[in-house]
C-alpha atoms as one frame of an Amber mdcrd trajectory, in Angstrom:
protein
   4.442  14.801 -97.820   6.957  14.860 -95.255   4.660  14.428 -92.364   2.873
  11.412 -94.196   6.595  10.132 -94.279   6.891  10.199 -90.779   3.742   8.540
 -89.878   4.648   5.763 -92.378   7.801   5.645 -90.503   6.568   5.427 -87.105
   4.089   3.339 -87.548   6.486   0.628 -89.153   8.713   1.084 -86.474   6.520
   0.703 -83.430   4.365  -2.049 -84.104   1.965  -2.413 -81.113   3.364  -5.157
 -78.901   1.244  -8.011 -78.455   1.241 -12.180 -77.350   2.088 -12.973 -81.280
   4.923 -10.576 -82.377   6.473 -10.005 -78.726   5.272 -12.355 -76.511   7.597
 -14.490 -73.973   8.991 -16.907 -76.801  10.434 -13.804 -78.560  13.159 -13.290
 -76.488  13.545 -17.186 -74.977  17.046 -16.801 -76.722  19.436 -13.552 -77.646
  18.719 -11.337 -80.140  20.839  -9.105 -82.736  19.515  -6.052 -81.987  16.785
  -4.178 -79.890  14.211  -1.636 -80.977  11.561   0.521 -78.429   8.865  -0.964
 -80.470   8.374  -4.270 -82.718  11.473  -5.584 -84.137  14.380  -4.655 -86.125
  14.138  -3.987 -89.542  17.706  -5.530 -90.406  18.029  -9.108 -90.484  21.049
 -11.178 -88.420  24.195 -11.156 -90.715  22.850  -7.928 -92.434  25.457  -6.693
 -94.851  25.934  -2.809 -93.763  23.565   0.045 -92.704  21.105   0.525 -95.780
  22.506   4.446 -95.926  26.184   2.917 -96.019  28.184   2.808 -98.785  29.944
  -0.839 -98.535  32.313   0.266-101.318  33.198   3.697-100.373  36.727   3.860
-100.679  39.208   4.303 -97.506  41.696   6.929 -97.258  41.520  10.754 -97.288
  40.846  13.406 -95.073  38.225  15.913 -93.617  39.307  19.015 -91.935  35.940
  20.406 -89.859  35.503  23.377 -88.110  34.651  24.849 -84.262  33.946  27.887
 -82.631  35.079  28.491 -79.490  38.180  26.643 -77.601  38.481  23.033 -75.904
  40.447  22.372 -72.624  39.546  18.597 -71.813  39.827  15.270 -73.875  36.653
  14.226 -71.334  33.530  14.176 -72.996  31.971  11.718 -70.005  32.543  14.662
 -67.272  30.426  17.809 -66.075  34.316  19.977 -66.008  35.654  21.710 -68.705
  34.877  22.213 -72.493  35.758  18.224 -74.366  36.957  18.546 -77.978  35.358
  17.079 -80.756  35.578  13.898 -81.525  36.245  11.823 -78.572  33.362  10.047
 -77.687  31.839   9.751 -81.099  35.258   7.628 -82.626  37.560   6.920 -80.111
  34.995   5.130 -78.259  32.423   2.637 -78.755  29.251   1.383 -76.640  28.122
  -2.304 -76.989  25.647  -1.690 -79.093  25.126   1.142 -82.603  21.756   2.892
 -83.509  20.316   3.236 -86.342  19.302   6.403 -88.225  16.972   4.693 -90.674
  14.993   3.699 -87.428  13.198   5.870 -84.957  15.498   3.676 -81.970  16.695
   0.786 -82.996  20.079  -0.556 -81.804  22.146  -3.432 -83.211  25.120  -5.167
 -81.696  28.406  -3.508 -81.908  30.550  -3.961 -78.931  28.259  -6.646 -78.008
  27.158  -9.684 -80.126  23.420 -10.088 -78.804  21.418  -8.720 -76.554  18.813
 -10.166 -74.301  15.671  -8.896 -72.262  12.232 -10.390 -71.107   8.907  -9.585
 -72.313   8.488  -6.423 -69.589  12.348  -5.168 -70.179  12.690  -5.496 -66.241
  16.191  -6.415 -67.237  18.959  -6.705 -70.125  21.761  -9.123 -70.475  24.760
  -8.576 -72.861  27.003 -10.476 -74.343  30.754  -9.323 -75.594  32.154 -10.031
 -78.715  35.279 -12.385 -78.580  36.940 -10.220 -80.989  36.350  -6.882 -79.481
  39.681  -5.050 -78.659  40.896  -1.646 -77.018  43.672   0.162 -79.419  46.107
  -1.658 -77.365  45.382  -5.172 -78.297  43.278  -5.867 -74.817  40.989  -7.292
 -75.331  36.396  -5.499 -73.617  36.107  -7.241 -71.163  32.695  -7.322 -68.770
  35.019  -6.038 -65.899  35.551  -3.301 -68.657  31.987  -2.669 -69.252  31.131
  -2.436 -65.485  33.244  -0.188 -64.042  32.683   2.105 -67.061  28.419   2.213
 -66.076  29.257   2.651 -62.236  31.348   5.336 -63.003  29.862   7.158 -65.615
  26.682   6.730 -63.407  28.047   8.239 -60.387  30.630  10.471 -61.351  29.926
  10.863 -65.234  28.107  13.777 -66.602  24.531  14.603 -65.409  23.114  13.110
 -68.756  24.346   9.094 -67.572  23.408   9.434 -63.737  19.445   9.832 -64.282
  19.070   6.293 -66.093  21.576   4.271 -63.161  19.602   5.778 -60.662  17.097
   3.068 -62.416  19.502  -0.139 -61.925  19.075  -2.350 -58.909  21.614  -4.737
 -59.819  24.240  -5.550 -62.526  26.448  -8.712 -62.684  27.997 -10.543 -64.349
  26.512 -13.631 -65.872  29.028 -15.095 -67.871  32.781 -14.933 -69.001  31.570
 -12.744 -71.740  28.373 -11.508 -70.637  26.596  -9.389 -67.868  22.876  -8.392
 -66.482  21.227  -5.550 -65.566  18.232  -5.579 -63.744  15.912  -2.805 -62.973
  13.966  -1.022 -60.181  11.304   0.338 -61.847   9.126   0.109 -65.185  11.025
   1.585 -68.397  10.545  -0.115 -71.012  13.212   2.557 -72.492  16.372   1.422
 -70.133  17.523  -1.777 -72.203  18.322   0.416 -74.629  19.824   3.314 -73.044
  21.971   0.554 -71.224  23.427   0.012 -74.959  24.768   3.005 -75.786  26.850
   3.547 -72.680  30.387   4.527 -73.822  33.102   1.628 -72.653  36.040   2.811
 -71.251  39.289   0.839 -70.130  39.214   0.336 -66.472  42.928  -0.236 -65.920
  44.121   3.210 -67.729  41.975   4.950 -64.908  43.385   3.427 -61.936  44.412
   5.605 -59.613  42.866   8.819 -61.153  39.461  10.697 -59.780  37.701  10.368
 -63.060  35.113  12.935 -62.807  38.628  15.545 -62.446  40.556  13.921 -65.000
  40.701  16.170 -68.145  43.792  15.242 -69.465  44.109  11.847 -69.804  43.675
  10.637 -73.555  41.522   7.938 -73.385  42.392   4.125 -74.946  38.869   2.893
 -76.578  37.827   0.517 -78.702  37.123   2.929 -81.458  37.554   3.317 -85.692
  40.176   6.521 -84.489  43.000   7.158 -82.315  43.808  10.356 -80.978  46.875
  11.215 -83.163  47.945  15.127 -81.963  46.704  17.470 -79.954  47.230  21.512
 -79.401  45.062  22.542 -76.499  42.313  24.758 -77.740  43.681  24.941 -80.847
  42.891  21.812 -83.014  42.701  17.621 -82.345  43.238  15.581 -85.405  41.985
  11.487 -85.026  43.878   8.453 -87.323  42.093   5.838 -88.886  42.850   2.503
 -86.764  44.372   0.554 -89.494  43.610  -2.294 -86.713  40.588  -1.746 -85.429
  39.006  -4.931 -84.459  35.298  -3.814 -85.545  36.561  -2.972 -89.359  34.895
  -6.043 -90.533  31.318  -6.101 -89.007  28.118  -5.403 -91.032  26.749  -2.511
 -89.091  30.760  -0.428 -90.011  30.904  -1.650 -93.246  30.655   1.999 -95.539
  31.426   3.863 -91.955  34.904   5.828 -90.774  36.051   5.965 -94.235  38.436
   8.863 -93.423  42.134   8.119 -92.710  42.106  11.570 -90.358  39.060  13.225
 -89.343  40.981  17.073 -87.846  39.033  19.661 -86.003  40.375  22.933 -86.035
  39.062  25.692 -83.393  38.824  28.975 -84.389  37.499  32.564 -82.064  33.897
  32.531 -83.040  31.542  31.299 -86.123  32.640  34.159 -88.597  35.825  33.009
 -88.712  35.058  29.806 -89.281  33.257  30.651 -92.510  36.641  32.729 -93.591
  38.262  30.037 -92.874  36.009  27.677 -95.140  36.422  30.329 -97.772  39.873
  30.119 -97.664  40.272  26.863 -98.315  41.509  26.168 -94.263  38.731  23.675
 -93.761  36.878  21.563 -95.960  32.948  21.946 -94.848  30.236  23.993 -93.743
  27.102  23.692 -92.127  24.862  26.893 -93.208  21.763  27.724 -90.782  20.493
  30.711 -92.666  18.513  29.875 -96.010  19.287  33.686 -96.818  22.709  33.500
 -96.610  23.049  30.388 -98.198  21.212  31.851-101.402  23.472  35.274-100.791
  26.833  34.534 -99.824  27.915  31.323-101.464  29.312  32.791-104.760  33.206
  33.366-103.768  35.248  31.991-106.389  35.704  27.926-104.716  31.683  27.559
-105.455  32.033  29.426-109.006  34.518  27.181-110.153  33.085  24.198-108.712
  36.063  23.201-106.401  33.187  23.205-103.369  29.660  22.433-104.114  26.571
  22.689-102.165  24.399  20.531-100.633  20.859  20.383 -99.517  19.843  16.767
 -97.106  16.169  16.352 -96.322  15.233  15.495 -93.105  12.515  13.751 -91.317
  13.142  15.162 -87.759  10.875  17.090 -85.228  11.993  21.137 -85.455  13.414
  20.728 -82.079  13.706  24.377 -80.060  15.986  26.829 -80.768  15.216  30.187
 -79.446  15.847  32.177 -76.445  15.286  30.525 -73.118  14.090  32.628 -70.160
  15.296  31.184 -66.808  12.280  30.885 -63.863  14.643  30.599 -61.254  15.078
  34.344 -61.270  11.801  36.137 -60.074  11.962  38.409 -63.098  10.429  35.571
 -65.178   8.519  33.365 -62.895   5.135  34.476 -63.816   3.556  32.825 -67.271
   2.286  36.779 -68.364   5.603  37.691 -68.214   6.921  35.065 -70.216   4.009
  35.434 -72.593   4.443  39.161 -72.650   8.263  38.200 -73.842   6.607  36.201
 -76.159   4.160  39.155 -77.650   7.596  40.923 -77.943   9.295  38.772 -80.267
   8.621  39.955 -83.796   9.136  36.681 -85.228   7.446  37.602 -88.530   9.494
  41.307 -88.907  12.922  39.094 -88.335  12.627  36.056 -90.050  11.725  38.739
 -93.476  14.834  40.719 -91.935  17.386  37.881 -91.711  16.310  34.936 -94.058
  13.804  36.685 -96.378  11.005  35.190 -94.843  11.907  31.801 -96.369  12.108
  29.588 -92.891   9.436  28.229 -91.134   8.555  29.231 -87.583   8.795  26.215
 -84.921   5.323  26.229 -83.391   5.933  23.580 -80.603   9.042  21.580 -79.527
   8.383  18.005 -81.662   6.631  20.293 -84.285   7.215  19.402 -87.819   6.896
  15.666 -86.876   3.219  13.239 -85.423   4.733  13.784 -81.986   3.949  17.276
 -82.353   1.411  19.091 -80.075  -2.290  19.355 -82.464  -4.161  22.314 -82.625
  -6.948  23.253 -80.675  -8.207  21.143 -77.262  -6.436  18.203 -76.212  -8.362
  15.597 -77.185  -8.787  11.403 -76.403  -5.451   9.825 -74.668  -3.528  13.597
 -74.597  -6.722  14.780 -72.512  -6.842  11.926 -70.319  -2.822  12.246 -69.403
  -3.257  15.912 -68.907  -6.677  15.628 -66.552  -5.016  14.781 -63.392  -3.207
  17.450 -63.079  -5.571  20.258 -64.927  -5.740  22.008 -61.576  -1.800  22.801
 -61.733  -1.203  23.686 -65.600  -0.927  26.745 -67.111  -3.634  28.411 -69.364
  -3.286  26.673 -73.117  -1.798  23.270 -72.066  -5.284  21.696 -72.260  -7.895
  24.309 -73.921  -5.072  24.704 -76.905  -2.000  27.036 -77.240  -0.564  28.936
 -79.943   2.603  31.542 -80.542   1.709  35.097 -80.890   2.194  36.482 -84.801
   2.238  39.698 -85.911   1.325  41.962 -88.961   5.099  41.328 -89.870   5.394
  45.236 -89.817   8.182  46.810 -88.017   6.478  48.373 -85.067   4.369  45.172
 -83.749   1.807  47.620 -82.243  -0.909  45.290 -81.614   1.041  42.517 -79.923
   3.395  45.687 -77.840  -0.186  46.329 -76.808  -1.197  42.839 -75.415   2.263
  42.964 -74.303   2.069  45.757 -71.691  -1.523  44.399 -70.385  -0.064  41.158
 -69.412   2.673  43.472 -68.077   0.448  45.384 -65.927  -1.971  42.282 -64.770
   1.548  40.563 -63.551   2.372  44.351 -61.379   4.212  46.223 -63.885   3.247
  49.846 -65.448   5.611  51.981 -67.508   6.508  55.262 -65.570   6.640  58.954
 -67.046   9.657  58.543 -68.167   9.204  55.528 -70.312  10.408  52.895 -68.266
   8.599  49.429 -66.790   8.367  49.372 -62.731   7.230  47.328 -60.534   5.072
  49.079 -56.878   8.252  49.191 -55.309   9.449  51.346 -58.798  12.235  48.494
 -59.683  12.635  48.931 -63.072  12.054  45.519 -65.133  15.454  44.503 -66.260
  17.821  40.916 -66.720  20.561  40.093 -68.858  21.165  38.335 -72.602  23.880
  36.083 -72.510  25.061  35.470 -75.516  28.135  33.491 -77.101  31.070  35.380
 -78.339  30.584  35.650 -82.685  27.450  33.972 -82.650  26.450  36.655 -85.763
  23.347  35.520 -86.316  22.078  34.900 -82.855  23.172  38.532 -82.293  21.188
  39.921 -85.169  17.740  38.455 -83.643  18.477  39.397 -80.170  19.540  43.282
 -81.803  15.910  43.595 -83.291  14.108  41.962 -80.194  16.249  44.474 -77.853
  14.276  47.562 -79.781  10.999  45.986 -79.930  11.669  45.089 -75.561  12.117
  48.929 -75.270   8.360  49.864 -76.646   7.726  47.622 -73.387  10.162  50.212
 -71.330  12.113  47.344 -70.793  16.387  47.912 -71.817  17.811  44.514 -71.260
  21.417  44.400 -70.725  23.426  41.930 -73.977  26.585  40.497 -73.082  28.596
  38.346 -75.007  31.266  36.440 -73.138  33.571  33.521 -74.819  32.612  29.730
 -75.099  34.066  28.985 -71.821  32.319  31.816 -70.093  29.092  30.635 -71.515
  29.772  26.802 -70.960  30.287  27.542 -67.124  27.318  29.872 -66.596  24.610
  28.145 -68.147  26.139  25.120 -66.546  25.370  26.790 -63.453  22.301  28.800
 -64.165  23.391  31.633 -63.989  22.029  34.083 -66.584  18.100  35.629 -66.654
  18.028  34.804 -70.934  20.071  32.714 -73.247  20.045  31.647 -76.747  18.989
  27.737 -76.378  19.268  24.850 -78.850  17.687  21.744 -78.743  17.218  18.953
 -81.229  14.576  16.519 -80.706  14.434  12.879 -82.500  11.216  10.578 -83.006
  12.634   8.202 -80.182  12.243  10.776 -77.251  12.707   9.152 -73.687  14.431
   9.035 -70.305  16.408  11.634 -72.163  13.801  14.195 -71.523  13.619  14.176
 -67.618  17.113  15.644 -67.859  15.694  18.442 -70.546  12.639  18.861 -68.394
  12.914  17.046 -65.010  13.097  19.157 -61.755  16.286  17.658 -60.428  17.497
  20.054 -62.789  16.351  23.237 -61.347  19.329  23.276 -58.755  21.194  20.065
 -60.050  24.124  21.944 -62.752  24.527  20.886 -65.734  21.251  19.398 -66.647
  19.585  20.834 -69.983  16.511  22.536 -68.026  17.926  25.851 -68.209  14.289
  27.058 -67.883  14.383  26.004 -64.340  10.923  24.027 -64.953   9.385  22.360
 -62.364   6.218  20.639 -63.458   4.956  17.560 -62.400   2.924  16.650 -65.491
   5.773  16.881 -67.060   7.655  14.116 -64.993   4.731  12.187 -65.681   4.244
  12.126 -69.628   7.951  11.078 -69.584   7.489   8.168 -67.110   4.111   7.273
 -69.446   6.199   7.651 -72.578   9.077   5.476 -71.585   6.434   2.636 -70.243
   4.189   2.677 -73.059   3.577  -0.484 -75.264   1.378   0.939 -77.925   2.159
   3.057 -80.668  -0.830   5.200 -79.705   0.185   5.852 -75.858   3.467   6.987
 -76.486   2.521   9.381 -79.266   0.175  10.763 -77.102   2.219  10.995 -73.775
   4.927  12.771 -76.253   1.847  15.642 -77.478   0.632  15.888 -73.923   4.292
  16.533 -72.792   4.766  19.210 -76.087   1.564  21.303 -74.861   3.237  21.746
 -71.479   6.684  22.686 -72.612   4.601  24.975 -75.201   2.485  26.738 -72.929
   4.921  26.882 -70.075   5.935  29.775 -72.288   9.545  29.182 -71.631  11.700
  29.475 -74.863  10.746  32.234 -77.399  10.913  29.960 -80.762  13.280  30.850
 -83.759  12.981  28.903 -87.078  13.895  25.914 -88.490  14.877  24.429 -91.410
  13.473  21.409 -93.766  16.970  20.377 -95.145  20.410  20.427 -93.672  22.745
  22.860 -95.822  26.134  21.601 -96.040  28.849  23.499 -98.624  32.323  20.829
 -99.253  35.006  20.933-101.213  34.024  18.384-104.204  36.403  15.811-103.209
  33.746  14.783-100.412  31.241  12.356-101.478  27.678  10.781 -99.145  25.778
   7.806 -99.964  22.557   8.693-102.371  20.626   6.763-100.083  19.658   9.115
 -96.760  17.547   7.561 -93.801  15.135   8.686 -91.811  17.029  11.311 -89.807
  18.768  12.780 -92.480  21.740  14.648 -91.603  22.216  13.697 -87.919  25.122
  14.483 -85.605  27.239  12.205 -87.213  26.098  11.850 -91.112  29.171  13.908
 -91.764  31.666  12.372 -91.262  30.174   9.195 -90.804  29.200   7.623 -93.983
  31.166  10.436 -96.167  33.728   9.319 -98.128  37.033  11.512-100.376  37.125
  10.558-103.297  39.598  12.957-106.031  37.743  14.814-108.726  38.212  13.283
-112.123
């Protein structure tokens, strides 16, 4: 049911373009919004978001929860650890996506957008209205300096996408071009969702140093107070400029949106308990049948809720870095693999209730199929067949077990790989190379991750039927920010999510800039060329059929790289609040993304 969902989904959304729906007339004048493929679904002038509220009532707060610390009020910069909030409300980009569309953006910041038939360029065009907090008005001297410098000096994630512009100018009092170097059919949008800073507060400052500078935007929120690593609470904008347009209308309904920090995520869920916060996202289907009966939920003062989703399972898992000989060789990796007990510890620690994520876009059409690539997916993968591991074309799947505790047949297919790749256990029951190294790396872990913990105890004591005795060290959210920033761990638990829109986005998850560039999201240290390539054909493609099958061909080489050992997933979003916080009945297509709480959530007092 779900998957049929999808398909109906995508298929609505990226209508094949063609001479009669997209052909040079279509875009002979601006447009209200933008979509990868076909048109919007929402008309000019629409009236709100269909998964708005319009009459949600204003006022109220949420208090939300982190683990972990902040030291930065930053969120465009590689340094330091941003707090919540910043860049989501405080902030705005000239244009908004929607979640009832695989990528579709409409004007926000901007009042149309413009592009030719072969998106070899994208004009804007600013609102009149649109103000900073301060009454200044976005101006396109705004809106250019904030690209430039987010693409030079901004975080990793903005610099791979302005490596693509050849020019930008302005075109217009209110309006400016950008024209690009190469085919990507991808970058008019990504050019939309650019965050728009305030050129004049930054004078004089090194931006890409600057940690402590709260930023003026153009946002629904203001940054009200502050205590470093301790909490940031955001006020409603009783002025905000946007209040009024059709894509906010039922949005930001909060007066203050507060996010308290607290040492790890146990805490967090005390503090829920206690009545310190107001929400909680629950990962573990066991726990969420098991330990939500304290006396809030009995009594009905929080309730629980369950949000369907329509997303790919993403990859969550633990990542096993290639830069460090240990784990450069694919029997290795799959030998890790053969380790992992998946069925034994998904029974353990959710009572075998959540479903195993096969392949990175699994659970979705963009998902990897079974068996031999076939058609398109075959003919992307041929050129390079010479290069690719063993699975990527003939057809990959993740070891299971018996679901017993000792895994004896996969320890056994385990220690052959082992010993193909130069590695034989020793008399006294430990795994050594010729030279008699002893196989061993490091788990880094984050501090009070409980349930990450719990897997990586029961994979630690199947690792040691190997001979293997990994060393597990858990070191704060800082700690862990700045080394897998920098690479430097052998393992680490990795996360993920993955929407039905993928694009340039991936060449930072995948690309091999990212092996020595920090900060990119290719902790795996990957360096594939095929998989450069399915991006680039993704991002060009025109038909609904190419880019689904540049997006499988690219899943069966992130699959079969054997890089990330897979966890689970979960079909619906678990969210416990106290009754006083209400969400539309209507949910789109992505469910509960990012933002859905607080978004489109509304308080409301219990009658």
């Amino acid at each position: 049911m779900v998957r049929s969902v999808i398909i109906r989904a995508l298929r609505a959304a990226f209508l094949a373009l063609s001479p009669v729906l997209l052909g040079a007339t279509a875009w002979a004048e601006p447009q209200h919004g933008i979509a990868m493929y076909g048109a919007p679904a929402l008309p000019e002038g629409f009236a709100h978001l269909p998964y708005a509220n319009p009459d949600a009532p204003k006022g109220g707060r949420i208090r939300m929860g982190e683990s972990g610390s902040f030291d930065s009020l930053n969120p465009w910069i590689l340094k330091g650890r941003a707090a919540q909030g910043i860049s989501a409300y405080v902030t705005e980009s000239l244009m908004g996506r929607s979640y009832d569309e695989p990528f579709t953006l409409y004007g926000l910041l901007a009042e149309s957008v413009e592009t030719d038939e072969a998106r070899s360029w994208v004009e804007f065009t600013l609102r009149e209205s649109a103000r900073f907090s301060d009454g200044s008005p976005v101006t396109v001297e705004d809106v250019m300096w904030s690209y430039e410098t987010l693409g030079t000096q901004g975080h990793p994630r903005y610099q791979n996408a302005w490596r693509k512009v050849a020019k930008m100018e302005q075109t217009g009092p209110r309006s400016l071009r950008l024209t690009f170097s190469e085919p990507d059919r991808e970058l008019a949008l990504l050019m939309g969702m650019r965050p728009v800073l305030k050129k004049a507060q930054w004078d004089g400052k090194t931006f890409a140093e600057e940690t402590l500078t709260t930023p003026v935007g153009s946002g629904p929120y203001l940054i009200d107070r502050v205590e470093q690593g301790k909490y940031i609470s955001l006020r409603r904008n009783p002025d905000w400029w946007g209040k009024d347009l059709g894509f906010n209308r039922g949005q930001h309904n909060f007066d203050e949106i507060r996010y308290d920090y607290f040492g790890d995520g146990g805490v967090v869920f005390e503090a829920f308990k206690g009545g310190e916060i107001d929400t909680w996202r629950e990962t573990n289907a066991a726990k969420w049948a098991r330990d939500f009966d304290f006396p809030a939920v009995q009594d009905g003062r929080v309730v629980k809720s369950e949000i369907p989703h329509q997303r790919p399972s993403g990859i969550q898992g633990l990542v096993m870095n290639t830069r460090k000989p240990v784990f450069a060789d694919w029997r290795v990796r799959e030998a890790m693999m053969l380790a992992f007990n998946f069925e034994f510890i998904n029974a353990t620690l959710n009572d075998g209730s959540e479903p195993r994520i096969t392949s990175f876009f699994s659970n979705s059409v963009l998902g990897m199929q079974p068996g031999a690539a076939q058609g398109k997916v075959a003919e992307l993968l041929a050129p390079f067949a010479a290069d690719l591991l063993p699975g990527v074309i003939d057809g990959y799947e993740l070891p299971s077990s018996d679901g017993s505790e000792l895994n004896r047949g996969n320890t056994r297919k385990a220690i052959k790989l082992l010993e193909e790749a130069g590695w034989q256990v020793d008399k006294d029951g430990v795994l050594k190379n010729a030279d008699g190294t002893p196989f061993t790396f490091e788990i880094v872990l984050q501090q009070g991750a409980a349930e990450t913990s719990s897997v990586v105890d029961i994979y630690v004591e199947g690792l040691s039927r190997l001979g293997i005795f990994p060393k597990v060290t858990n070191i704060d959210d800082a700690q862990y920010t700045a080394r897998t920033n920098s690479y430097d761990f052998d393992m680490a638990w990795y996360v993920r999510a993955l929407s039905l829109s993928p694009g340039n986005e991936q060449m930072l998850y995948w690309g091999a800039r990212g092996v020595a560039e920090p900060g990119s999201r290719n902790w795996m240290g990957m360096n594939v060329p095929a998989a450069e390539a399915m991006v680039t054909a993704m991002v060009s493609a025109r038909e609904t059929e190419d880019f689904v099958a540049a997006t499988q061909a690219l899943d069966r080489i992130l699959t079969a790289g054997r890089y990330v050992i897979p966890g689970w997933y979960s079909r619906v979003s678990r969210l416990a609040h106290i009754r006083e916080l209400h969400f539309p009945e209507r949910l789109p297509l992505y469910g509960d993304w990012p933002g859905f709480q607080p978004d489109v959530w509304w308080y409301e007092e219990a009658q």
